[in-house]
Every structure is written in C-alpha cells, then in structure tokens.
mmCIF file of N, CA and C in Angstrom:
data_model
loop_
_atom_site.group_PDB
_atom_site.id
_atom_site.type_symbol
_atom_site.label_atom_id
_atom_site.label_comp_id
_atom_site.label_asym_id
_atom_site.label_seq_id
_atom_site.Cartn_x
_atom_site.Cartn_y
_atom_site.Cartn_z
ATOM 1 N N LEU A 3 0.841 -1.176 0.000
ATOM 2 C CA LEU A 3 0.000 0.000 0.000
ATOM 3 C C LEU A 3 0.882 1.232 0.000
ATOM 4 N N PHE A 4 0.429 2.284 -0.658
ATOM 5 C CA PHE A 4 1.158 3.549 -0.720
ATOM 6 C C PHE A 4 0.245 4.655 -0.218
ATOM 7 N N ASN A 5 0.708 5.454 0.721
ATOM 8 C CA ASN A 5 -0.058 6.574 1.262
ATOM 9 C C ASN A 5 0.401 7.849 0.563
ATOM 10 N N ALA A 6 -0.344 8.266 -0.451
ATOM 11 C CA ALA A 6 0.041 9.427 -1.247
ATOM 12 C C ALA A 6 -0.337 10.761 -0.601
ATOM 13 N N GLU A 7 -1.452 10.805 0.140
ATOM 14 C CA GLU A 7 -1.927 12.091 0.624
ATOM 15 C C GLU A 7 -2.342 12.113 2.080
ATOM 16 N N GLY A 8 -2.622 10.964 2.658
ATOM 17 C CA GLY A 8 -3.169 10.924 4.005
ATOM 18 C C GLY A 8 -2.193 11.390 5.064
ATOM 19 N N VAL A 9 -2.725 11.650 6.204
ATOM 20 C CA VAL A 9 -1.893 12.009 7.346
ATOM 21 C C VAL A 9 -1.315 10.733 7.944
ATOM 22 N N GLY A 10 -0.246 10.876 8.703
ATOM 23 C CA GLY A 10 0.336 9.720 9.367
ATOM 24 C C GLY A 10 -0.546 9.266 10.512
ATOM 25 N N GLY A 11 -0.133 8.228 11.191
ATOM 26 C CA GLY A 11 -0.907 7.703 12.304
ATOM 27 C C GLY A 11 -1.675 6.465 11.917
ATOM 28 N N ILE A 12 -2.428 5.943 12.860
ATOM 29 C CA ILE A 12 -3.188 4.711 12.652
ATOM 30 C C ILE A 12 -4.380 4.981 11.736
ATOM 31 N N GLN A 13 -4.517 4.138 10.698
ATOM 32 C CA GLN A 13 -5.620 4.247 9.752
ATOM 33 C C GLN A 13 -6.274 2.885 9.587
ATOM 34 N N LYS A 14 -7.541 2.875 9.225
ATOM 35 C CA LYS A 14 -8.249 1.632 8.918
ATOM 36 C C LYS A 14 -8.145 1.377 7.421
ATOM 37 N N VAL A 15 -7.826 0.139 7.066
ATOM 38 C CA VAL A 15 -7.797 -0.281 5.668
ATOM 39 C C VAL A 15 -8.851 -1.374 5.521
ATOM 40 N N TYR A 16 -9.911 -1.078 4.779
ATOM 41 C CA TYR A 16 -10.998 -2.040 4.575
ATOM 42 C C TYR A 16 -10.613 -3.014 3.477
ATOM 43 N N ILE A 17 -10.919 -4.298 3.706
ATOM 44 C CA ILE A 17 -10.617 -5.317 2.717
ATOM 45 C C ILE A 17 -11.937 -5.899 2.206
ATOM 46 N N GLY A 18 -12.006 -6.146 0.921
ATOM 47 C CA GLY A 18 -13.234 -6.626 0.301
ATOM 48 C C GLY A 18 -13.257 -8.125 0.088
ATOM 49 N N PHE A 19 -12.597 -8.859 0.955
ATOM 50 C CA PHE A 19 -12.548 -10.308 0.832
ATOM 51 C C PHE A 19 -12.394 -10.912 2.222
ATOM 52 N N THR A 20 -12.601 -12.218 2.327
ATOM 53 C CA THR A 20 -12.465 -12.905 3.594
ATOM 54 C C THR A 20 -11.016 -13.343 3.775
ATOM 55 N N ALA A 21 -10.430 -12.988 4.889
ATOM 56 C CA ALA A 21 -9.056 -13.391 5.197
ATOM 57 C C ALA A 21 -9.028 -13.965 6.606
ATOM 58 N N THR A 22 -8.181 -14.959 6.813
ATOM 59 C CA THR A 22 -8.061 -15.579 8.136
ATOM 60 C C THR A 22 -6.904 -15.010 8.937
ATOM 61 N N ALA A 23 -5.937 -14.391 8.266
ATOM 62 C CA ALA A 23 -4.782 -13.807 8.946
ATOM 63 C C ALA A 23 -4.197 -12.701 8.083
ATOM 64 N N ALA A 24 -3.533 -11.747 8.744
ATOM 65 C CA ALA A 24 -2.876 -10.653 8.039
ATOM 66 C C ALA A 24 -1.604 -10.281 8.785
ATOM 67 N N SER A 25 -0.579 -9.911 8.031
ATOM 68 C CA SER A 25 0.663 -9.475 8.655
ATOM 69 C C SER A 25 1.319 -8.409 7.800
ATOM 70 N N GLU A 26 2.003 -7.482 8.474
ATOM 71 C CA GLU A 26 2.801 -6.474 7.794
ATOM 72 C C GLU A 26 4.181 -7.082 7.617
ATOM 73 N N GLU A 27 4.728 -7.036 6.392
ATOM 74 C CA GLU A 27 5.980 -7.720 6.101
ATOM 75 C C GLU A 27 6.952 -6.830 5.352
ATOM 76 N N GLU A 28 8.236 -7.192 5.462
ATOM 77 C CA GLU A 28 9.276 -6.593 4.632
ATOM 78 C C GLU A 28 9.154 -7.206 3.245
ATOM 79 N N LEU A 29 9.783 -6.600 2.254
ATOM 80 C CA LEU A 29 9.698 -7.135 0.900
ATOM 81 C C LEU A 29 10.360 -8.506 0.771
ATOM 82 N N ASP A 30 11.285 -8.830 1.682
ATOM 83 C CA ASP A 30 11.933 -10.140 1.636
ATOM 84 C C ASP A 30 11.153 -11.203 2.405
ATOM 85 N N GLY A 31 9.962 -10.870 2.922
ATOM 86 C CA GLY A 31 9.108 -11.835 3.586
ATOM 87 C C GLY A 31 9.204 -11.881 5.100
ATOM 88 N N ARG A 32 10.124 -11.118 5.694
ATOM 89 C CA ARG A 32 10.215 -11.090 7.154
ATOM 90 C C ARG A 32 9.004 -10.376 7.739
ATOM 91 N N VAL A 33 8.387 -10.994 8.749
ATOM 92 C CA VAL A 33 7.205 -10.424 9.382
ATOM 93 C C VAL A 33 7.618 -9.291 10.313
ATOM 94 N N ILE A 34 7.003 -8.133 10.140
ATOM 95 C CA ILE A 34 7.222 -6.988 11.019
ATOM 96 C C ILE A 34 6.243 -7.053 12.180
ATOM 97 N N LYS A 35 4.978 -7.297 11.833
ATOM 98 C CA LYS A 35 3.927 -7.279 12.844
ATOM 99 C C LYS A 35 2.715 -8.051 12.338
ATOM 100 N N THR A 36 2.075 -8.801 13.234
ATOM 101 C CA THR A 36 0.821 -9.467 12.924
ATOM 102 C C THR A 36 -0.309 -8.458 13.094
ATOM 103 N N LEU A 37 -1.201 -8.406 12.118
ATOM 104 C CA LEU A 37 -2.320 -7.472 12.157
ATOM 105 C C LEU A 37 -3.602 -8.214 12.520
ATOM 106 N N SER A 38 -4.409 -7.591 13.331
ATOM 107 C CA SER A 38 -5.678 -8.160 13.734
ATOM 108 C C SER A 38 -6.748 -7.756 12.722
ATOM 109 N N ILE A 39 -7.498 -8.741 12.217
ATOM 110 C CA ILE A 39 -8.593 -8.465 11.279
ATOM 111 C C ILE A 39 -9.845 -8.198 12.102
ATOM 112 N N GLN A 40 -10.389 -7.004 11.952
ATOM 113 C CA GLN A 40 -11.580 -6.582 12.680
ATOM 114 C C GLN A 40 -12.799 -6.689 11.769
ATOM 115 N N LYS A 41 -13.969 -6.730 12.365
ATOM 116 C CA LYS A 41 -15.220 -6.779 11.607
ATOM 117 C C LYS A 41 -16.211 -5.827 12.261
ATOM 118 N N ASP A 42 -16.818 -4.932 11.468
ATOM 119 C CA ASP A 42 -17.791 -3.998 12.035
ATOM 120 C C ASP A 42 -19.199 -4.588 11.989
ATOM 121 N N LYS A 43 -20.165 -3.830 12.468
ATOM 122 C CA LYS A 43 -21.552 -4.317 12.549
ATOM 123 C C LYS A 43 -22.153 -4.610 11.177
ATOM 124 N N ALA A 44 -21.670 -3.936 10.151
ATOM 125 C CA ALA A 44 -22.171 -4.151 8.788
ATOM 126 C C ALA A 44 -21.499 -5.349 8.111
ATOM 127 N N GLY A 45 -20.535 -5.980 8.792
ATOM 128 C CA GLY A 45 -19.853 -7.141 8.238
ATOM 129 C C GLY A 45 -18.607 -6.820 7.436
ATOM 130 N N ARG A 46 -18.239 -5.544 7.356
ATOM 131 C CA ARG A 46 -17.027 -5.159 6.621
ATOM 132 C C ARG A 46 -15.791 -5.495 7.453
ATOM 133 N N ARG A 47 -14.764 -6.006 6.799
ATOM 134 C CA ARG A 47 -13.524 -6.368 7.485
ATOM 135 C C ARG A 47 -12.465 -5.300 7.232
ATOM 136 N N TRP A 48 -11.624 -5.075 8.262
ATOM 137 C CA TRP A 48 -10.575 -4.080 8.138
ATOM 138 C C TRP A 48 -9.409 -4.416 9.061
ATOM 139 N N VAL A 49 -8.260 -3.833 8.742
ATOM 140 C CA VAL A 49 -7.071 -3.917 9.584
ATOM 141 C C VAL A 49 -6.614 -2.491 9.876
ATOM 142 N N GLU A 50 -5.932 -2.319 10.984
ATOM 143 C CA GLU A 50 -5.376 -1.008 11.338
ATOM 144 C C GLU A 50 -3.862 -1.056 11.168
ATOM 145 N N LEU A 51 -3.317 -0.008 10.549
ATOM 146 C CA LEU A 51 -1.878 0.106 10.451
ATOM 147 C C LEU A 51 -1.493 1.560 10.268
ATOM 148 N N SER A 52 -0.241 1.815 10.515
ATOM 149 C CA SER A 52 0.281 3.163 10.399
ATOM 150 C C SER A 52 1.141 3.256 9.145
ATOM 151 N N ILE A 53 0.798 4.210 8.280
ATOM 152 C CA ILE A 53 1.590 4.469 7.081
ATOM 153 C C ILE A 53 1.845 5.973 7.038
ATOM 154 N N PRO A 54 3.091 6.410 7.151
ATOM 155 C CA PRO A 54 3.351 7.848 7.061
ATOM 156 C C PRO A 54 3.081 8.359 5.648
ATOM 157 N N ARG A 55 2.886 9.647 5.506
ATOM 158 C CA ARG A 55 2.654 10.231 4.189
ATOM 159 C C ARG A 55 3.807 9.849 3.267
ATOM 160 N N PHE A 56 3.484 9.404 2.068
ATOM 161 C CA PHE A 56 4.410 8.912 1.049
ATOM 162 C C PHE A 56 5.111 7.621 1.470
ATOM 163 N N GLY A 57 4.588 6.936 2.482
ATOM 164 C CA GLY A 57 5.149 5.673 2.935
ATOM 165 C C GLY A 57 4.554 4.483 2.198
ATOM 166 N N ILE A 58 5.290 3.377 2.223
ATOM 167 C CA ILE A 58 4.855 2.139 1.574
ATOM 168 C C ILE A 58 4.829 1.037 2.628
ATOM 169 N N ARG A 59 3.782 0.195 2.591
ATOM 170 C CA ARG A 59 3.668 -0.951 3.494
ATOM 171 C C ARG A 59 3.239 -2.168 2.662
ATOM 172 N N THR A 60 3.770 -3.322 3.013
ATOM 173 C CA THR A 60 3.390 -4.581 2.374
ATOM 174 C C THR A 60 2.587 -5.391 3.378
ATOM 175 N N ILE A 61 1.387 -5.807 2.987
ATOM 176 C CA ILE A 61 0.530 -6.609 3.854
ATOM 177 C C ILE A 61 0.282 -7.957 3.175
ATOM 178 N N LYS A 62 0.497 -9.025 3.930
ATOM 179 C CA LYS A 62 0.230 -10.372 3.433
ATOM 180 C C LYS A 62 -1.047 -10.874 4.104
ATOM 181 N N PHE A 63 -2.004 -11.304 3.271
ATOM 182 C CA PHE A 63 -3.244 -11.874 3.762
ATOM 183 C C PHE A 63 -3.245 -13.368 3.493
ATOM 184 N N GLU A 64 -3.816 -14.129 4.429
ATOM 185 C CA GLU A 64 -3.985 -15.568 4.229
ATOM 186 C C GLU A 64 -5.465 -15.887 4.306
ATOM 187 N N HIS A 65 -5.871 -16.916 3.562
ATOM 188 C CA HIS A 65 -7.266 -17.347 3.596
ATOM 189 C C HIS A 65 -7.323 -18.856 3.405
ATOM 190 N N VAL A 66 -8.455 -19.426 3.792
ATOM 191 C CA VAL A 66 -8.626 -20.880 3.677
ATOM 192 C C VAL A 66 -9.288 -21.199 2.365
#
C-alpha cells in the first residue's frame, strides 16, 4: 500500500474479501507485525496500520 496524501498515524484499511490472517511484512518476507482483522456491525472487514505520508507498506493476507 502507498499513502500518497493521508496524514500519518493509525488508519483503517478495509478489505473486500475474507481473510483468516494478516501481517505487515518486509519485501523479503520477514514479518514486522501481525495485524488483527476486525469486523464492524455491517460485516465489513478491516485492519489497522500506520503508514506515514508517502510511505509504503506490504501486507500479506492468508485465507482458507
């Protein structure tokens, strides 16, 4: 993900698919942090992460 204009800090990233696990990773596959997949009352799934302005983050999702 690339944050072109947003402010830094914790942001919600909504995902349009079912995932069983998510992690923030380096490009070489090393896990930085495990992300918790949340679900709101409407059934939408999201993860929270911090991306500074003009920052890049790689998120790996797993599903069954």
